[in-house]
Short mmCIF file of N, CA, C and O in Angstrom, two decimals:
data_model
loop_
_atom_site.label_atom_id
_atom_site.label_comp_id
_atom_site.label_asym_id
_atom_site.label_seq_id
_atom_site.Cartn_x
_atom_site.Cartn_y
_atom_site.Cartn_z
N MET A 1 28.66 -198.60 -49.87
CA MET A 1 29.96 -198.83 -49.28
C MET A 1 30.41 -197.54 -48.59
O MET A 1 30.32 -196.46 -49.16
N ALA A 2 30.90 -197.65 -47.38
CA ALA A 2 31.30 -196.49 -46.59
C ALA A 2 32.55 -195.83 -47.15
O ALA A 2 33.40 -196.48 -47.75
N ASP A 3 32.63 -194.52 -46.93
CA ASP A 3 33.79 -193.76 -47.37
C ASP A 3 34.90 -193.91 -46.32
O ASP A 3 34.77 -193.42 -45.20
N ILE A 4 35.96 -194.62 -46.68
CA ILE A 4 37.06 -194.86 -45.74
C ILE A 4 38.15 -193.82 -45.96
O ILE A 4 38.62 -193.62 -47.06
N LEU A 5 38.49 -193.15 -44.89
CA LEU A 5 39.60 -192.20 -44.91
C LEU A 5 40.80 -192.87 -44.26
O LEU A 5 40.65 -193.67 -43.34
N MET A 6 41.97 -192.54 -44.71
CA MET A 6 43.17 -193.14 -44.13
C MET A 6 43.85 -192.14 -43.20
O MET A 6 44.05 -190.99 -43.59
N SER A 7 44.18 -192.57 -42.02
CA SER A 7 45.03 -191.75 -41.18
C SER A 7 46.47 -192.08 -41.56
O SER A 7 46.74 -193.12 -42.15
N ARG A 8 47.34 -191.22 -41.24
CA ARG A 8 48.73 -191.41 -41.60
C ARG A 8 49.27 -192.64 -40.89
O ARG A 8 48.97 -192.88 -39.73
N ALA A 9 50.07 -193.39 -41.59
CA ALA A 9 50.71 -194.55 -40.98
C ALA A 9 51.73 -194.07 -39.96
O ALA A 9 52.33 -193.01 -40.12
N THR A 10 51.90 -194.85 -38.91
CA THR A 10 52.90 -194.51 -37.90
C THR A 10 54.00 -195.54 -37.92
O THR A 10 53.81 -196.67 -38.39
N ASP A 11 55.16 -195.15 -37.42
CA ASP A 11 56.26 -196.10 -37.36
C ASP A 11 56.89 -196.04 -35.97
O ASP A 11 56.76 -195.07 -35.26
N ALA A 12 57.53 -197.15 -35.62
CA ALA A 12 58.17 -197.26 -34.31
C ALA A 12 59.25 -198.32 -34.37
O ALA A 12 59.30 -199.12 -35.31
N ILE A 13 60.09 -198.32 -33.38
CA ILE A 13 61.12 -199.35 -33.23
C ILE A 13 60.71 -200.22 -32.05
O ILE A 13 60.43 -199.72 -30.97
N ASP A 14 60.64 -201.53 -32.27
CA ASP A 14 60.28 -202.47 -31.22
C ASP A 14 61.36 -203.53 -31.16
O ASP A 14 61.44 -204.39 -32.03
N ALA A 15 62.21 -203.41 -30.15
CA ALA A 15 63.35 -204.32 -29.98
C ALA A 15 64.22 -204.27 -31.24
O ALA A 15 64.83 -203.25 -31.51
N ASP A 16 64.25 -205.31 -32.02
CA ASP A 16 65.10 -205.34 -33.21
C ASP A 16 64.28 -205.28 -34.50
O ASP A 16 64.72 -205.74 -35.54
N GLU A 17 63.08 -204.70 -34.43
CA GLU A 17 62.21 -204.60 -35.59
C GLU A 17 61.72 -203.17 -35.80
O GLU A 17 61.49 -202.44 -34.84
N TYR A 18 61.56 -202.82 -37.06
CA TYR A 18 60.91 -201.56 -37.45
C TYR A 18 59.45 -201.92 -37.68
O TYR A 18 59.15 -202.85 -38.42
N VAL A 19 58.54 -201.20 -37.05
CA VAL A 19 57.11 -201.51 -37.11
C VAL A 19 56.36 -200.36 -37.77
O VAL A 19 56.44 -199.22 -37.31
N ALA A 20 55.65 -200.66 -38.85
CA ALA A 20 54.79 -199.68 -39.51
C ALA A 20 53.34 -200.09 -39.25
O ALA A 20 52.98 -201.24 -39.44
N THR A 21 52.54 -199.14 -38.79
CA THR A 21 51.14 -199.42 -38.47
C THR A 21 50.24 -198.47 -39.26
O THR A 21 50.50 -197.27 -39.31
N GLY A 22 49.22 -199.01 -39.86
CA GLY A 22 48.24 -198.21 -40.59
C GLY A 22 46.86 -198.41 -40.01
O GLY A 22 46.53 -199.51 -39.55
N VAL A 23 46.06 -197.36 -40.03
CA VAL A 23 44.70 -197.42 -39.49
C VAL A 23 43.75 -196.83 -40.52
O VAL A 23 43.99 -195.75 -41.04
N ALA A 24 42.67 -197.55 -40.80
CA ALA A 24 41.61 -197.06 -41.68
C ALA A 24 40.47 -196.56 -40.81
O ALA A 24 40.06 -197.24 -39.88
N ARG A 25 39.99 -195.37 -41.12
CA ARG A 25 38.91 -194.76 -40.34
C ARG A 25 37.81 -194.27 -41.28
O ARG A 25 38.07 -193.87 -42.39
N LEU A 26 36.60 -194.30 -40.75
CA LEU A 26 35.47 -193.70 -41.45
C LEU A 26 35.53 -192.18 -41.25
O LEU A 26 36.25 -191.69 -40.38
N ARG A 27 34.73 -191.48 -42.01
CA ARG A 27 34.67 -190.02 -41.88
C ARG A 27 34.31 -189.61 -40.45
O ARG A 27 34.74 -188.59 -39.94
N SER A 28 33.54 -190.43 -39.77
CA SER A 28 33.14 -190.14 -38.39
C SER A 28 34.28 -190.29 -37.39
O SER A 28 34.17 -189.89 -36.24
N GLY A 29 35.38 -190.90 -37.83
CA GLY A 29 36.52 -191.13 -36.94
C GLY A 29 36.59 -192.54 -36.40
O GLY A 29 37.56 -192.93 -35.76
N GLN A 30 35.57 -193.33 -36.66
CA GLN A 30 35.54 -194.71 -36.18
C GLN A 30 36.62 -195.54 -36.88
O GLN A 30 36.71 -195.54 -38.10
N GLU A 31 37.42 -196.25 -36.10
CA GLU A 31 38.44 -197.13 -36.67
C GLU A 31 37.77 -198.38 -37.20
O GLU A 31 37.02 -199.04 -36.49
N VAL A 32 38.05 -198.71 -38.46
CA VAL A 32 37.41 -199.88 -39.08
C VAL A 32 38.41 -200.89 -39.63
O VAL A 32 38.04 -201.98 -40.03
N GLY A 33 39.68 -200.54 -39.64
CA GLY A 33 40.69 -201.48 -40.12
C GLY A 33 42.05 -201.09 -39.60
O GLY A 33 42.34 -199.91 -39.38
N ARG A 34 42.88 -202.09 -39.38
CA ARG A 34 44.23 -201.85 -38.87
C ARG A 34 45.16 -202.89 -39.48
O ARG A 34 44.77 -204.02 -39.72
N ALA A 35 46.40 -202.48 -39.72
CA ALA A 35 47.41 -203.41 -40.25
C ALA A 35 48.77 -203.03 -39.67
O ALA A 35 49.00 -201.88 -39.30
N GLU A 36 49.63 -204.01 -39.60
CA GLU A 36 50.97 -203.80 -39.06
C GLU A 36 51.96 -204.61 -39.88
O GLU A 36 51.70 -205.76 -40.20
N LEU A 37 53.06 -203.98 -40.22
CA LEU A 37 54.15 -204.66 -40.92
C LEU A 37 55.42 -204.51 -40.09
O LEU A 37 55.70 -203.44 -39.58
N ARG A 38 56.17 -205.60 -39.98
CA ARG A 38 57.42 -205.58 -39.21
C ARG A 38 58.57 -206.05 -40.11
O ARG A 38 58.43 -207.04 -40.82
N VAL A 39 59.67 -205.32 -40.06
CA VAL A 39 60.87 -205.72 -40.79
C VAL A 39 62.05 -205.63 -39.83
O VAL A 39 62.03 -204.84 -38.88
N PRO A 40 63.09 -206.42 -40.08
CA PRO A 40 64.27 -206.32 -39.22
C PRO A 40 64.84 -204.90 -39.25
O PRO A 40 64.86 -204.26 -40.30
N ILE A 41 65.27 -204.42 -38.11
CA ILE A 41 65.77 -203.05 -37.99
C ILE A 41 66.94 -202.80 -38.94
O ILE A 41 67.11 -201.69 -39.44
N ILE A 42 67.71 -203.81 -39.23
CA ILE A 42 68.86 -203.65 -40.11
C ILE A 42 68.44 -203.24 -41.53
O ILE A 42 69.19 -202.59 -42.24
N ALA A 43 67.21 -203.57 -41.92
CA ALA A 43 66.71 -203.24 -43.26
C ALA A 43 66.55 -201.74 -43.45
O ALA A 43 66.57 -201.26 -44.59
N ILE A 44 66.40 -200.98 -42.36
CA ILE A 44 66.23 -199.54 -42.49
C ILE A 44 67.39 -198.78 -41.85
O ILE A 44 67.33 -197.57 -41.68
N ASP A 45 68.46 -199.49 -41.53
CA ASP A 45 69.64 -198.86 -40.93
C ASP A 45 70.43 -198.15 -42.03
O ASP A 45 71.01 -198.80 -42.91
N GLU A 46 70.44 -196.83 -41.98
CA GLU A 46 71.09 -196.05 -43.03
C GLU A 46 72.58 -196.33 -43.15
O GLU A 46 73.14 -196.22 -44.23
N SER A 47 73.22 -196.72 -42.05
CA SER A 47 74.65 -197.02 -42.12
C SER A 47 74.91 -198.35 -42.82
O SER A 47 76.02 -198.61 -43.27
N VAL A 48 73.87 -199.18 -42.96
CA VAL A 48 74.02 -200.48 -43.62
C VAL A 48 73.54 -200.42 -45.07
O VAL A 48 74.25 -200.85 -45.98
N VAL A 49 72.34 -199.89 -45.29
CA VAL A 49 71.74 -199.92 -46.64
C VAL A 49 71.83 -198.59 -47.37
O VAL A 49 71.54 -198.53 -48.56
N GLY A 50 72.21 -197.53 -46.70
CA GLY A 50 72.27 -196.21 -47.33
C GLY A 50 71.01 -195.42 -47.05
O GLY A 50 69.93 -195.98 -46.85
N LYS A 51 71.17 -194.10 -47.05
CA LYS A 51 70.06 -193.22 -46.68
C LYS A 51 68.91 -193.32 -47.68
O LYS A 51 67.75 -193.42 -47.29
N SER A 52 69.19 -193.27 -48.98
CA SER A 52 68.11 -193.27 -49.96
C SER A 52 67.35 -194.59 -49.96
O SER A 52 66.13 -194.61 -50.11
N GLU A 53 68.04 -195.70 -49.77
CA GLU A 53 67.37 -197.00 -49.73
C GLU A 53 66.50 -197.13 -48.49
O GLU A 53 65.38 -197.65 -48.55
N ALA A 54 67.00 -196.66 -47.35
CA ALA A 54 66.21 -196.73 -46.12
C ALA A 54 64.97 -195.85 -46.23
O ALA A 54 63.88 -196.26 -45.83
N THR A 55 65.12 -194.68 -46.81
CA THR A 55 63.98 -193.78 -47.00
C THR A 55 62.96 -194.39 -47.95
O THR A 55 61.75 -194.32 -47.70
N ALA A 56 63.43 -195.00 -49.02
CA ALA A 56 62.53 -195.64 -49.99
C ALA A 56 61.78 -196.80 -49.35
O ALA A 56 60.58 -196.97 -49.58
N LEU A 57 62.44 -197.60 -48.54
CA LEU A 57 61.78 -198.74 -47.89
C LEU A 57 60.73 -198.24 -46.90
O LEU A 57 59.62 -198.77 -46.85
N LYS A 58 61.04 -197.21 -46.14
CA LYS A 58 60.06 -196.67 -45.19
C LYS A 58 58.82 -196.16 -45.93
O LYS A 58 57.69 -196.38 -45.50
N ALA A 59 59.04 -195.48 -47.05
CA ALA A 59 57.92 -194.96 -47.82
C ALA A 59 57.07 -196.10 -48.39
O ALA A 59 55.84 -196.04 -48.37
N ALA A 60 57.73 -197.15 -48.89
CA ALA A 60 57.00 -198.30 -49.43
C ALA A 60 56.21 -199.01 -48.34
O ALA A 60 55.07 -199.44 -48.56
N LEU A 61 56.79 -199.14 -47.16
CA LEU A 61 56.08 -199.77 -46.04
C LEU A 61 54.87 -198.95 -45.63
O LEU A 61 53.81 -199.50 -45.32
N GLU A 62 55.00 -197.62 -45.65
CA GLU A 62 53.87 -196.77 -45.30
C GLU A 62 52.71 -196.96 -46.27
O GLU A 62 51.56 -197.12 -45.86
N VAL A 63 53.00 -196.98 -47.55
CA VAL A 63 51.95 -197.18 -48.56
C VAL A 63 51.33 -198.56 -48.42
O VAL A 63 50.10 -198.71 -48.46
N ALA A 64 52.16 -199.57 -48.22
CA ALA A 64 51.66 -200.95 -48.11
C ALA A 64 50.78 -201.13 -46.88
O ALA A 64 49.72 -201.75 -46.95
N VAL A 65 51.19 -200.58 -45.76
CA VAL A 65 50.41 -200.77 -44.53
C VAL A 65 49.08 -200.02 -44.60
O VAL A 65 48.07 -200.49 -44.08
N GLN A 66 49.05 -198.88 -45.29
CA GLN A 66 47.78 -198.17 -45.47
C GLN A 66 46.84 -198.98 -46.37
O GLN A 66 45.65 -199.08 -46.10
N ALA A 67 47.39 -199.57 -47.42
CA ALA A 67 46.57 -200.39 -48.32
C ALA A 67 46.03 -201.63 -47.59
O ALA A 67 44.87 -202.01 -47.79
N LEU A 68 46.85 -202.24 -46.77
CA LEU A 68 46.40 -203.41 -46.01
C LEU A 68 45.30 -203.04 -45.00
O LEU A 68 44.34 -203.78 -44.83
N ALA A 69 45.45 -201.90 -44.34
CA ALA A 69 44.42 -201.47 -43.39
C ALA A 69 43.10 -201.23 -44.11
O ALA A 69 42.03 -201.64 -43.63
N LYS A 70 43.16 -200.60 -45.27
CA LYS A 70 41.94 -200.36 -46.04
C LYS A 70 41.33 -201.68 -46.52
O LYS A 70 40.11 -201.86 -46.48
N ALA A 71 42.16 -202.61 -46.96
CA ALA A 71 41.67 -203.93 -47.40
C ALA A 71 41.02 -204.68 -46.23
O ALA A 71 39.98 -205.34 -46.42
N ASN A 72 41.60 -204.59 -45.05
CA ASN A 72 41.02 -205.22 -43.87
C ASN A 72 39.63 -204.62 -43.57
O ASN A 72 38.71 -205.33 -43.20
N ALA A 73 39.51 -203.30 -43.72
CA ALA A 73 38.23 -202.64 -43.48
C ALA A 73 37.20 -203.10 -44.51
O ALA A 73 36.05 -203.39 -44.17
N ARG A 74 37.59 -203.16 -45.78
CA ARG A 74 36.68 -203.62 -46.83
C ARG A 74 36.27 -205.07 -46.58
O ARG A 74 35.11 -205.43 -46.78
N GLY A 75 37.23 -205.89 -46.14
CA GLY A 75 36.93 -207.29 -45.83
C GLY A 75 35.95 -207.44 -44.67
O GLY A 75 35.20 -208.40 -44.60
N ALA A 76 35.93 -206.44 -43.79
CA ALA A 76 35.02 -206.45 -42.65
C ALA A 76 33.66 -205.86 -43.02
O ALA A 76 32.77 -205.75 -42.19
N GLY A 77 33.50 -205.47 -44.29
CA GLY A 77 32.21 -204.99 -44.75
C GLY A 77 32.03 -203.48 -44.80
O GLY A 77 30.93 -202.98 -44.98
N TYR A 78 33.11 -202.73 -44.63
CA TYR A 78 33.00 -201.28 -44.67
C TYR A 78 33.33 -200.80 -46.03
O TYR A 78 33.64 -200.49 -46.81
#
């Protein structure tokens, strides 16, 4: 089984959604898995949910999207 390294998850705002993207890469740099999670922008709006809750949700989404990208790579045989 190949050694999968995780690149850092990225985040962006797309219209009214917060988008977290994770990419799984082999040691060689080859991309072998990708995942994306989208949540309504209001879920991470600090003025609505509070700063600590928004920060916690972003951190949880980052961990989840990295795990999904790695699972996708494993499912593809890497």
